[in-house]
Amino acid sequence: MMKFSVSKLSPEGGRLGVLSDIHQSTKQRDVEVLTPACLMYTRGGSVPHLTLDMVRCLPHQSGIVELTVSSFIEYRETMDGFKDGLAKFVGISNALTYLAVQDSCKSAPAGYNDKSTVSVWAPSGRFRLNSASFMSFQRAAKSNITEALCDGDTREGCSKKRIQKAVNKTLQFLDEILEENLNAETCQQTEIFGVIEGGDLLSERLRSTKETAKRPVAGFVLDSFGESFMKEETRWKLLEPIIKELPEDKPRMLPQIGEPLDVLLAIENGIDLFSAFYPYQITGTGCALVFSWSDENKKTLNYQTNRPDDINEGFYIDLNNKKFAEDFSPVLSDCECYCCQHHTKAYINHLLVTKELMAGVLLMSHNVHHYLSYFEAIRQAIKSDTFALMKKHIQEQHMRTDR
Amino acid sequence: MLTPEKSIEIQNSIGADIMMQLDDVVHSLTTGPRVEEAMHRSIRWLDRCIKANKRPDKQNLFAIVQGGLDAKLRTYCVKEMIKRDTPGYAIGGLSGGEDKDHFWRMVTLSTDHLPKGKPRYCMGVGYAIDLVMCCALGVDMFDCVFPTRTARFGCALIDSGQLNLKSITYTCDYEPIDAECPCFTCQNHSRAYLHCIIHEAVSAQLISIHNISFQMRLMERIRQSITEDKFPEFIRSFMRTVYPKKNYPSWLTEALESVNVTLDT
């Protein structure tokens, strides 16, 4: 089974960890994941907008790529015919895979889970899964780590009954999946992450947490904590008591959370893993990340602008804005990403105006580069006891960001 | 509205090595006096473009021959434009959905009269068989949106035609688009995978990369066969791949016969 060892507990909150010995059906490489980390977000197995050669240039990659059931469920025939699992099929050669049920970015529509199944939405429509069909899919996918099938349909305002059902079903699925995995041949096995549900009710969250913690899972996923599921204050109130009930030596993942300050607050509370969907969301609106994580970093990145009022931008700039039409400086002058090394804000603005595919390529290459660098900076900050300083710096920019 | 002078001013500031005159181009299926009017206007505008060009030492201004599908008008246009002695000549006003029968005749008419020592550029071509055929008729340069546009619609180009990767035919096709293609896409991905991600932006890129590579390699193969004195052989072999049943369209056989290339029967 996967090993998670805490290498440092920060007095300011948060911890450094190392994930190792992740199960591989044919041992291909030694992968050590340094946490806190973000898993590479993909759609259909590809990082949105980026071809493999662009992805290879990205720094500080965690070593784990996130694949979703929803993007492959309608291609079961393809997967069965290929026989060698999704990683090989997609072309992932230097990372392990994590199989998530739903997309971190886009919540599945509410009200489609029934007594015995969970609905997953593929481009062609709805697919219903129970633990047996889910594990059958997983065996074809050959993921290294798998989020157990879960019922996360607990939108803000839903009934207590719905929440209880979600918790019960999720636990039932987990037990069935764990048994199935145990009985499988070693080469067919996967690391199972147990999923904690419970909506915005503390009592249900605690019940789900305590029960899930009793099972022999490799890690924990705190599901349905995103924007449409609960108020912001509730999220931070629930996190602490949940984490208290979880063992120290297993990683905790919080999908659906990606905004720079939210990430720090989550880490402060003891979260180790995230999904890197945030750069994709930012790219989709034509924006580029420009935030800094310390005073020194701010000087180095030196966001160039010929308009003094821009120095007080928040986390990102909107390159659709006409004011960038003649800004011939890169997004960030010291950034080493492909976009900043070769292109200007004026060019990106032009690509957005002319609706060219290239806009997405450039913005995504910058945004993912920036986000991965941020996570590396977080790990360094925990190491050097400057996490609180970083949080203050990020908070200031958070206040200036229009949301 | 664009004037010849404004067009040249913008092109001078863009700084391209080759720039095009502003021409009055009518749809290839147009008939009547409008075609002749456009042809004469294009000649007058060529003169204005040449006069307006502020960087003749750094940028090559090409003329664009017009005249629609009318042999008399086109011949007149070519002869007039040759007098202006531009660095190169484009064959314009075609590739608009006209009969292939008319298309090839206008191309060969143009190349018959255009000077042998200057590049001939057929605009808006195109499909692989048209590229091969036009090369046989004496064309040197082409441009077309086709490879990238069709890529964005999920179509990959190979010698024998097109693969519509949206089709479920490719659900379990684990081969690359073309096993012999050295492009990034064919070296890294299968048809089945491209089919799975056909709605993602990155698939448009991957197929574009392949399609452009296909076009570039086709032109390289044409050049190589010419260098080796095997161009007619190449044409025959290529057309056999495109038409395995040898049901060649008559315009193709006639066009090639006009330059002494006979396809296999």
Coordinates of N, CA and C in Angstrom, one line a residue, chain B residues 62-259:
Chain B
F62 N 3.8 40.7 -55.5 CA 3.3 39.8 -56.6 C 2.1 40.4 -57.2
A63 N 2.0 40.2 -58.5 CA 0.7 40.6 -59.2 C -0.2 39.4 -59.1
I64 N -1.5 39.7 -59.2 CA -2.5 38.6 -59.2 C -3.3 38.6 -60.5
V65 N -3.1 37.5 -61.3 CA -3.8 37.5 -62.6 C -5.3 37.2 -62.4
Q66 N -6.2 37.9 -63.0 CA -7.6 37.7 -62.9 C -8.1 37.4 -64.3
G67 N -9.5 37.5 -64.5 CA -10.1 37.2 -65.8 C -11.1 36.0 -65.7
G68 N -11.3 35.6 -64.5 CA -12.3 34.6 -64.3 C -12.1 33.3 -65.1
L69 N -13.1 32.7 -65.7 CA -13.0 31.5 -66.5 C -13.0 31.8 -68.0
D70 N -12.7 33.0 -68.3 CA -12.7 33.4 -69.7 C -11.3 33.4 -70.3
A71 N -11.0 32.6 -71.2 CA -9.7 32.4 -71.8 C -9.1 33.7 -72.3
K72 N -10.0 34.4 -73.1 CA -9.5 35.7 -73.7 C -9.1 36.7 -72.7
L73 N -10.0 36.9 -71.7 CA -9.8 37.9 -70.6 C -8.5 37.6 -69.8
R74 N -8.4 36.3 -69.5 CA -7.3 35.8 -68.7 C -6.0 36.0 -69.5
T75 N -6.0 35.7 -70.7 CA -4.8 35.8 -71.5 C -4.3 37.3 -71.6
Y76 N -5.3 38.1 -71.8 CA -5.1 39.6 -71.9 C -4.4 40.1 -70.6
C77 N -5.0 39.6 -69.5 CA -4.6 40.0 -68.1 C -3.1 39.6 -67.9
V78 N -2.8 38.3 -68.2 CA -1.5 37.8 -68.0 C -0.5 38.7 -68.8
K79 N -0.8 38.9 -70.1 CA 0.1 39.6 -70.9 C 0.4 41.0 -70.4
E80 N -0.7 41.7 -70.0 CA -0.5 43.0 -69.4 C 0.3 43.0 -68.2
M81 N 0.0 42.1 -67.3 CA 0.7 42.1 -66.0 C 2.2 41.7 -66.1
I82 N 2.5 40.9 -67.1 CA 3.9 40.5 -67.3 C 4.7 41.8 -67.7
K83 N 4.1 42.7 -68.3 CA 4.8 43.9 -68.7 C 5.3 44.7 -67.5
R84 N 4.6 44.5 -66.3 CA 5.0 45.2 -65.1 C 6.2 44.6 -64.4
D85 N 6.5 43.4 -64.9 CA 7.7 42.7 -64.4 C 7.9 42.6 -62.9
T86 N 6.8 42.1 -62.3 CA 6.9 42.0 -60.8 C 7.7 40.7 -60.4
P87 N 8.2 40.6 -59.2 CA 9.0 39.5 -58.8 C 8.4 38.2 -58.9
G88 N 7.0 38.1 -58.9 CA 6.3 36.9 -59.0 C 4.9 37.1 -59.4
Y89 N 4.2 36.1 -59.8 CA 2.8 36.2 -60.3 C 1.9 35.2 -59.6
A90 N 0.7 35.7 -59.2 CA -0.2 34.8 -58.6 C -1.4 34.5 -59.6
I91 N -1.9 33.3 -59.6 CA -3.0 33.0 -60.4 C -4.3 33.1 -59.5
G92 N -5.0 34.1 -59.7 CA -6.1 34.4 -58.8 C -7.5 34.1 -59.5
G93 N -8.5 34.4 -58.7 CA -9.9 34.2 -59.2 C -10.4 32.8 -59.4
L94 N -9.6 31.9 -58.9 CA -10.0 30.5 -59.0 C -10.3 29.9 -57.6
S95 N -10.4 28.6 -57.5 CA -10.6 28.0 -56.2 C -11.9 28.5 -55.5
G96 N -12.9 28.8 -56.3 CA -14.2 29.3 -55.7 C -15.3 28.4 -56.0
G97 N -15.1 27.1 -56.2 CA -16.1 26.2 -56.4 C -16.5 26.0 -57.9
E98 N -15.6 26.4 -58.7 CA -15.9 26.2 -60.2 C -15.6 24.8 -60.6
D99 N -16.1 24.4 -61.7 CA -15.9 23.1 -62.3 C -14.4 22.9 -62.4
K100 N -13.9 21.7 -62.1 CA -12.5 21.3 -62.2 C -12.0 21.4 -63.6
D101 N -13.0 21.1 -64.5 CA -12.7 21.2 -66.0 C -12.2 22.6 -66.3
H102 N -12.9 23.6 -65.8 CA -12.5 25.0 -66.1 C -11.3 25.4 -65.3
F103 N -11.2 24.9 -64.1 CA -10.1 25.3 -63.2 C -8.8 25.0 -63.9
W104 N -8.6 23.7 -64.3 CA -7.3 23.3 -64.7 C -6.9 24.0 -66.0
R105 N -7.9 24.3 -66.9 CA -7.7 25.0 -68.1 C -7.2 26.4 -67.9
M106 N -7.7 27.1 -66.9 CA -7.3 28.5 -66.6 C -5.9 28.5 -65.9
V107 N -5.6 27.4 -65.1 CA -4.3 27.3 -64.5 C -3.2 27.1 -65.6
T108 N -3.5 26.2 -66.5 CA -2.5 25.9 -67.5 C -2.3 27.0 -68.5
L109 N -3.4 27.7 -68.8 CA -3.4 28.9 -69.7 C -2.5 30.0 -69.0
S110 N -2.6 30.2 -67.7 CA -1.8 31.1 -67.0 C -0.3 30.7 -67.0
T111 N -0.1 29.5 -66.7 CA 1.3 29.0 -66.7 C 2.0 29.0 -68.0
D112 N 1.1 28.8 -69.1 CA 1.7 28.9 -70.4 C 2.3 30.2 -70.7
H113 N 1.7 31.3 -70.2 CA 2.1 32.6 -70.6 C 3.0 33.3 -69.6
L114 N 2.9 32.8 -68.3 CA 3.8 33.5 -67.3 C 5.2 33.1 -67.5
P115 N 6.1 34.1 -67.2 CA 7.6 33.9 -67.4 C 8.1 32.7 -66.7
K116 N 9.0 31.9 -67.3 CA 9.5 30.7 -66.7 C 10.5 31.0 -65.5
G117 N 11.0 32.2 -65.5 CA 12.0 32.5 -64.5 C 11.5 33.1 -63.3
K118 N 10.2 33.1 -63.1 CA 9.6 33.7 -61.9 C 8.6 32.8 -61.3
P119 N 8.4 32.9 -59.9 CA 7.5 32.0 -59.3 C 6.0 32.2 -59.7
R120 N 5.3 31.1 -59.9 CA 3.9 31.2 -60.2 C 3.1 30.6 -58.9
Y121 N 2.2 31.4 -58.4 CA 1.6 31.1 -57.1 C 0.1 30.9 -57.3
C122 N -0.4 29.7 -57.2 CA -1.8 29.5 -57.4 C -2.5 29.6 -56.0
M123 N -3.3 30.6 -55.9 CA -3.9 30.9 -54.6 C -5.1 30.0 -54.3
G124 N -5.2 29.6 -53.0 CA -6.4 28.9 -52.5 C -6.4 27.4 -52.9
V125 N -5.2 26.8 -53.3 CA -5.1 25.4 -53.5 C -4.2 24.8 -52.5
G126 N -4.4 23.7 -51.8 CA -5.7 23.0 -51.7 C -5.6 21.5 -51.4
Y127 N -6.5 20.9 -52.0 CA -6.5 19.5 -51.9 C -5.3 18.8 -52.5
A128 N -4.9 17.6 -52.0 CA -3.7 17.0 -52.4 C -3.7 16.7 -53.9
I129 N -4.7 16.2 -54.5 CA -4.7 16.0 -55.9 C -4.6 17.2 -56.7
D130 N -5.2 18.3 -56.2 CA -5.0 19.6 -56.9 C -3.6 20.1 -56.9
L131 N -2.9 19.9 -55.7 CA -1.5 20.3 -55.6 C -0.7 19.6 -56.6
V132 N -0.9 18.3 -56.6 CA -0.1 17.4 -57.6 C -0.3 17.9 -59.0
M133 N -1.6 18.0 -59.3 CA -1.9 18.4 -60.7 C -1.4 19.7 -61.1
C134 N -1.6 20.7 -60.2 CA -1.1 22.1 -60.5 C 0.4 22.1 -60.7
C135 N 1.1 21.3 -59.9 CA 2.6 21.2 -60.0 C 2.9 20.7 -61.4
A136 N 2.2 19.7 -61.9 CA 2.4 19.2 -63.2 C 2.1 20.2 -64.3
L137 N 1.2 21.2 -64.0 CA 0.9 22.2 -65.0 C 1.8 23.4 -64.9
G138 N 2.8 23.4 -63.9 CA 3.8 24.4 -63.9 C 3.7 25.4 -62.8
V139 N 2.9 25.1 -61.7 CA 2.8 26.0 -60.6 C 3.9 25.7 -59.6
D140 N 4.3 26.8 -58.9 CA 5.4 26.7 -57.9 C 5.0 26.8 -56.5
M141 N 4.0 27.6 -56.2 CA 3.6 28.0 -54.9 C 2.1 27.9 -54.7
F142 N 1.7 27.6 -53.4 CA 0.3 27.5 -53.1 C 0.1 28.0 -51.7
D143 N -1.2 28.3 -51.4 CA -1.6 28.5 -50.0 C -3.0 28.1 -49.8
C144 N -3.4 27.6 -48.6 CA -4.8 27.2 -48.4 C -5.1 27.1 -47.0
V145 N -6.4 27.4 -46.6 CA -6.8 27.2 -45.3 C -7.2 25.8 -45.0
F146 N -7.4 25.0 -46.1 CA -7.9 23.7 -46.0 C -7.3 22.8 -44.9
P147 N -6.0 22.6 -44.8 CA -5.5 21.6 -43.9 C -5.8 21.9 -42.4
T148 N -5.7 23.2 -42.1 CA -6.0 23.6 -40.7 C -7.5 23.7 -40.4
R149 N -8.2 24.2 -41.4 CA -9.7 24.3 -41.2 C -10.3 22.9 -41.0
T150 N -9.9 22.0 -41.9 CA -10.5 20.7 -41.8 C -10.1 20.0 -40.5
A151 N -8.9 20.3 -40.1 CA -8.4 19.7 -38.8 C -9.3 20.2 -37.6
R152 N -9.7 21.4 -37.7 CA -10.6 21.9 -36.6 C -12.0 21.2 -36.6
F153 N -12.3 20.6 -37.8 CA -13.5 19.9 -37.8 C -13.3 18.4 -37.6
G154 N -12.1 18.0 -37.2 CA -11.9 16.6 -36.9 C -11.4 15.8 -38.0
C155 N -11.0 16.4 -39.2 CA -10.6 15.6 -40.3 C -9.1 15.6 -40.5
A156 N -8.5 14.3 -40.6 CA -7.1 14.2 -40.8 C -6.8 13.8 -42.2
L157 N -5.7 14.3 -42.8 CA -5.4 14.1 -44.2 C -4.4 13.0 -44.4
I158 N -4.7 12.0 -45.3 CA -3.7 11.0 -45.7 C -3.7 11.0 -47.2
D159 N -2.7 10.3 -47.8 CA -2.7 10.2 -49.3 C -4.0 9.8 -49.9
S160 N -4.6 8.7 -49.3 CA -5.8 8.2 -50.0 C -7.1 9.0 -49.7
G161 N -6.9 10.0 -48.9 CA -8.1 10.9 -48.7 C -8.2 11.5 -47.3
Q162 N -9.3 11.4 -46.6 CA -9.5 12.0 -45.3 C -10.0 11.0 -44.3
L163 N -9.6 11.2 -43.1 CA -10.2 10.4 -42.0 C -11.1 11.3 -41.1
N164 N -12.3 11.1 -41.1 CA -13.2 11.9 -40.2 C -13.2 11.3 -38.8
L165 N -12.3 11.9 -38.0 CA -12.0 11.2 -36.7 C -13.2 11.4 -35.7
K166 N -14.2 12.1 -36.1 CA -15.4 12.1 -35.2 C -16.2 10.8 -35.3
S167 N -15.9 10.1 -36.4 CA -16.7 8.9 -36.7 C -16.4 7.8 -35.7
I168 N -17.4 7.0 -35.4 CA -17.2 5.9 -34.4 C -16.4 4.7 -35.1
T169 N -16.1 4.9 -36.4 CA -15.2 3.9 -37.0 C -13.9 3.8 -36.3
Y170 N -13.5 4.9 -35.7 CA -12.2 5.0 -35.1 C -12.1 4.6 -33.6
T171 N -13.3 4.2 -33.0 CA -13.4 3.8 -31.6 C -12.2 2.9 -31.2
C172 N -11.9 1.9 -32.0 CA -10.9 1.0 -31.6 C -9.7 0.9 -32.5
D173 N -9.5 2.1 -33.2 CA -8.4 2.1 -34.1 C -7.2 2.7 -33.5
Y174 N -6.2 1.8 -33.0 CA -5.1 2.2 -32.2 C -3.9 2.6 -33.0
E175 N -4.1 2.7 -34.3 CA -3.0 3.1 -35.2 C -2.9 4.6 -35.2
P176 N -1.7 5.2 -35.5 CA -1.6 6.7 -35.7 C -2.4 7.0 -37.0
I177 N -2.6 8.3 -37.2 CA -3.3 8.7 -38.4 C -2.5 8.1 -39.6
D178 N -1.2 8.3 -39.6 CA -0.4 7.7 -40.7 C 0.9 7.1 -40.1
A179 N 1.0 5.8 -40.3 CA 2.1 5.1 -39.6 C 3.5 5.6 -40.1
E180 N 3.5 6.2 -41.3 CA 4.8 6.6 -41.8 C 5.1 8.1 -41.6
C181 N 4.1 8.8 -40.9 CA 4.3 10.2 -40.7 C 5.1 10.5 -39.5
P182 N 6.1 11.4 -39.7 CA 7.0 11.7 -38.6 C 6.5 12.8 -37.6
C183 N 5.3 13.3 -37.9 CA 4.8 14.4 -37.1 C 4.6 14.1 -35.6
F184 N 4.6 15.1 -34.8 CA 4.4 14.9 -33.4 C 3.1 14.1 -33.0
T185 N 2.1 14.4 -33.7 CA 0.8 13.7 -33.5 C 0.9 12.2 -33.8
C186 N 1.4 11.9 -34.9 CA 1.5 10.5 -35.3 C 2.5 9.7 -34.4
Q187 N 3.5 10.4 -33.9 CA 4.5 9.8 -33.1 C 4.0 9.6 -31.7
N188 N 2.9 10.3 -31.2 CA 2.5 10.2 -29.9 C 1.1 9.7 -29.6
H189 N 0.2 9.8 -30.7 CA -1.2 9.5 -30.4 C -1.8 8.6 -31.5
S190 N -2.9 8.0 -31.0 CA -3.6 7.1 -32.0 C -4.9 7.7 -32.5
R191 N -5.5 7.1 -33.5 CA -6.7 7.6 -34.0 C -7.8 7.5 -33.0
A192 N -7.8 6.4 -32.2 CA -8.8 6.2 -31.2 C -8.7 7.3 -30.1
Y193 N -7.5 7.7 -29.8 CA -7.4 8.7 -28.8 C -7.9 10.1 -29.3
L194 N -7.5 10.4 -30.5 CA -8.0 11.6 -31.1 C -9.5 11.6 -31.2
H195 N -10.1 10.5 -31.4 CA -11.5 10.4 -31.5 C -12.1 10.7 -30.1
C196 N -11.5 10.2 -29.0 CA -12.0 10.4 -27.7 C -11.9 11.9 -27.3
I197 N -10.9 12.7 -27.8 CA -10.8 14.1 -27.4 C -11.2 15.0 -28.4
I198 N -12.0 14.5 -29.4 CA -12.4 15.3 -30.6 C -13.1 16.6 -30.2
H199 N -13.7 16.7 -29.0 CA -14.3 18.0 -28.6 C -13.5 18.9 -27.8
E200 N -12.2 18.5 -27.6 CA -11.3 19.3 -26.8 C -10.5 20.2 -27.8
A201 N -10.1 21.4 -27.4 CA -9.3 22.3 -28.2 C -8.0 21.7 -28.7
V202 N -7.4 20.9 -27.8 CA -6.1 20.3 -28.1 C -6.2 19.4 -29.3
S203 N -7.3 18.7 -29.6 CA -7.4 17.8 -30.7 C -7.3 18.6 -32.0
A204 N -7.8 19.8 -32.0 CA -7.7 20.7 -33.2 C -6.3 21.0 -33.5
Q205 N -5.5 21.2 -32.4 CA -4.1 21.5 -32.6 C -3.3 20.2 -33.2
L206 N -3.6 19.1 -32.5 CA -2.9 17.9 -32.9 C -3.2 17.5 -34.3
I207 N -4.4 17.6 -34.8 CA -4.8 17.2 -36.2 C -4.2 18.3 -37.1
S208 N -4.2 19.6 -36.7 CA -3.6 20.6 -37.5 C -2.1 20.3 -37.8
I209 N -1.4 19.9 -36.7 CA 0.0 19.6 -36.8 C 0.2 18.5 -37.8
H210 N -0.6 17.5 -37.7 CA -0.5 16.4 -38.7 C -0.8 16.9 -40.1
N211 N -1.9 17.6 -40.3 CA -2.3 18.0 -41.6 C -1.3 18.9 -42.3
I212 N -0.7 19.8 -41.5 CA 0.3 20.7 -42.1 C 1.6 19.8 -42.5
S213 N 1.9 18.9 -41.6 CA 3.0 18.0 -41.9 C 2.8 17.2 -43.1
F214 N 1.5 16.8 -43.3 CA 1.2 16.0 -44.5 C 1.4 16.9 -45.8
Q215 N 0.9 18.1 -45.7 CA 1.1 19.0 -46.9 C 2.5 19.2 -47.2
M216 N 3.3 19.5 -46.2 CA 4.7 19.8 -46.3 C 5.4 18.6 -46.9
R217 N 5.1 17.4 -46.4 CA 5.8 16.2 -46.9 C 5.4 15.9 -48.3
L218 N 4.1 16.2 -48.7 CA 3.7 16.0 -50.0 C 4.5 16.8 -51.0
M219 N 4.7 18.1 -50.6 CA 5.4 19.0 -51.5 C 6.9 18.5 -51.6
E220 N 7.4 18.0 -50.5 CA 8.8 17.5 -50.5 C 8.9 16.3 -51.4
R221 N 7.9 15.4 -51.4 CA 7.9 14.2 -52.2 C 7.8 14.6 -53.7
I222 N 7.0 15.7 -54.0 CA 6.9 16.2 -55.4 C 8.3 16.7 -55.8
R223 N 8.9 17.5 -55.0 CA 10.2 18.1 -55.3 C 11.2 17.0 -55.5
Q224 N 11.2 16.0 -54.6 CA 12.2 14.9 -54.7 C 12.0 14.2 -56.0
S225 N 10.8 13.9 -56.3 CA 10.6 13.1 -57.6 C 11.0 13.9 -58.8
I226 N 10.8 15.2 -58.8 CA 11.2 16.0 -59.9 C 12.8 16.0 -60.0
T227 N 13.4 16.1 -58.8 CA 14.9 16.1 -58.8 C 15.4 14.8 -59.4
E228 N 14.7 13.7 -59.1 CA 15.1 12.4 -59.6 C 14.6 12.0 -60.9
D229 N 14.0 13.0 -61.6 CA 13.4 12.7 -62.9 C 12.3 11.7 -62.9
K230 N 11.6 11.6 -61.8 CA 10.6 10.6 -61.6 C 9.2 11.2 -61.3
F231 N 9.0 12.4 -61.7 CA 7.8 13.1 -61.4 C 6.5 12.4 -62.0
P232 N 6.6 12.0 -63.3 CA 5.4 11.3 -63.9 C 5.1 10.1 -63.1
E233 N 6.1 9.3 -62.7 CA 6.0 8.1 -62.0 C 5.3 8.4 -60.6
F234 N 5.7 9.4 -60.0 CA 5.2 9.8 -58.7 C 3.7 10.1 -58.9
I235 N 3.4 10.9 -59.9 CA 2.0 11.3 -60.1 C 1.1 10.0 -60.3
R236 N 1.6 9.1 -61.1 CA 0.8 7.9 -61.4 C 0.6 7.1 -60.1
S237 N 1.7 6.9 -59.3 CA 1.6 6.2 -58.1 C 0.7 6.9 -57.1
F238 N 0.8 8.2 -57.0 CA 0.0 8.9 -56.1 C -1.5 8.8 -56.4
M239 N -1.8 8.9 -57.7 CA -3.2 8.9 -58.1 C -3.8 7.5 -58.0
R240 N -2.9 6.5 -58.1 CA -3.4 5.1 -57.8 C -3.8 4.9 -56.4
T241 N -3.1 5.6 -55.5 CA -3.5 5.6 -54.0 C -4.8 6.3 -53.8
V242 N -5.0 7.4 -54.5 CA -6.2 8.2 -54.3 C -7.4 7.5 -54.9
Y243 N -7.1 6.9 -56.1 CA -8.2 6.2 -56.8 C -7.8 4.7 -57.1
P244 N -7.9 3.9 -56.0 CA -7.5 2.5 -56.1 C -8.3 1.7 -57.2
K245 N -9.5 2.2 -57.5 CA -10.3 1.5 -58.5 C -10.0 2.1 -59.9
K246 N -9.0 3.0 -59.9 CA -8.6 3.7 -61.2 C -9.8 4.4 -61.9
N247 N -10.8 4.8 -61.1 CA -11.9 5.6 -61.7 C -11.6 7.1 -61.6
Y248 N -10.5 7.4 -62.3 CA -10.0 8.8 -62.3 C -11.1 9.7 -62.9
P249 N -11.3 10.9 -62.3 CA -12.2 11.9 -63.0 C -11.6 12.4 -64.3
S250 N -12.5 12.6 -65.3 CA -12.0 13.0 -66.6 C -11.2 14.3 -66.6
W251 N -11.5 15.2 -65.8 CA -10.8 16.5 -65.8 C -9.3 16.2 -65.4
L252 N -9.1 15.2 -64.5 CA -7.8 14.9 -64.0 C -7.0 14.3 -65.2
T253 N -7.6 13.3 -65.8 CA -6.8 12.6 -66.9 C -6.5 13.6 -68.0
E254 N -7.5 14.5 -68.4 CA -7.3 15.5 -69.4 C -6.2 16.5 -69.0
A255 N -6.2 16.9 -67.8 CA -5.2 17.9 -67.4 C -3.8 17.3 -67.5
L256 N -3.7 16.1 -67.0 CA -2.4 15.5 -67.0 C -1.9 15.1 -68.4
E257 N -2.9 14.7 -69.3 CA -2.5 14.4 -70.7 C -2.0 15.6 -71.3
S258 N -2.5 16.8 -70.9 CA -2.1 18.0 -71.6 C -0.6 18.3 -71.3
V259 N -0.1 17.7 -70.3 CA 1.4 17.8 -70.0 C 2.1 16.4 -70.2

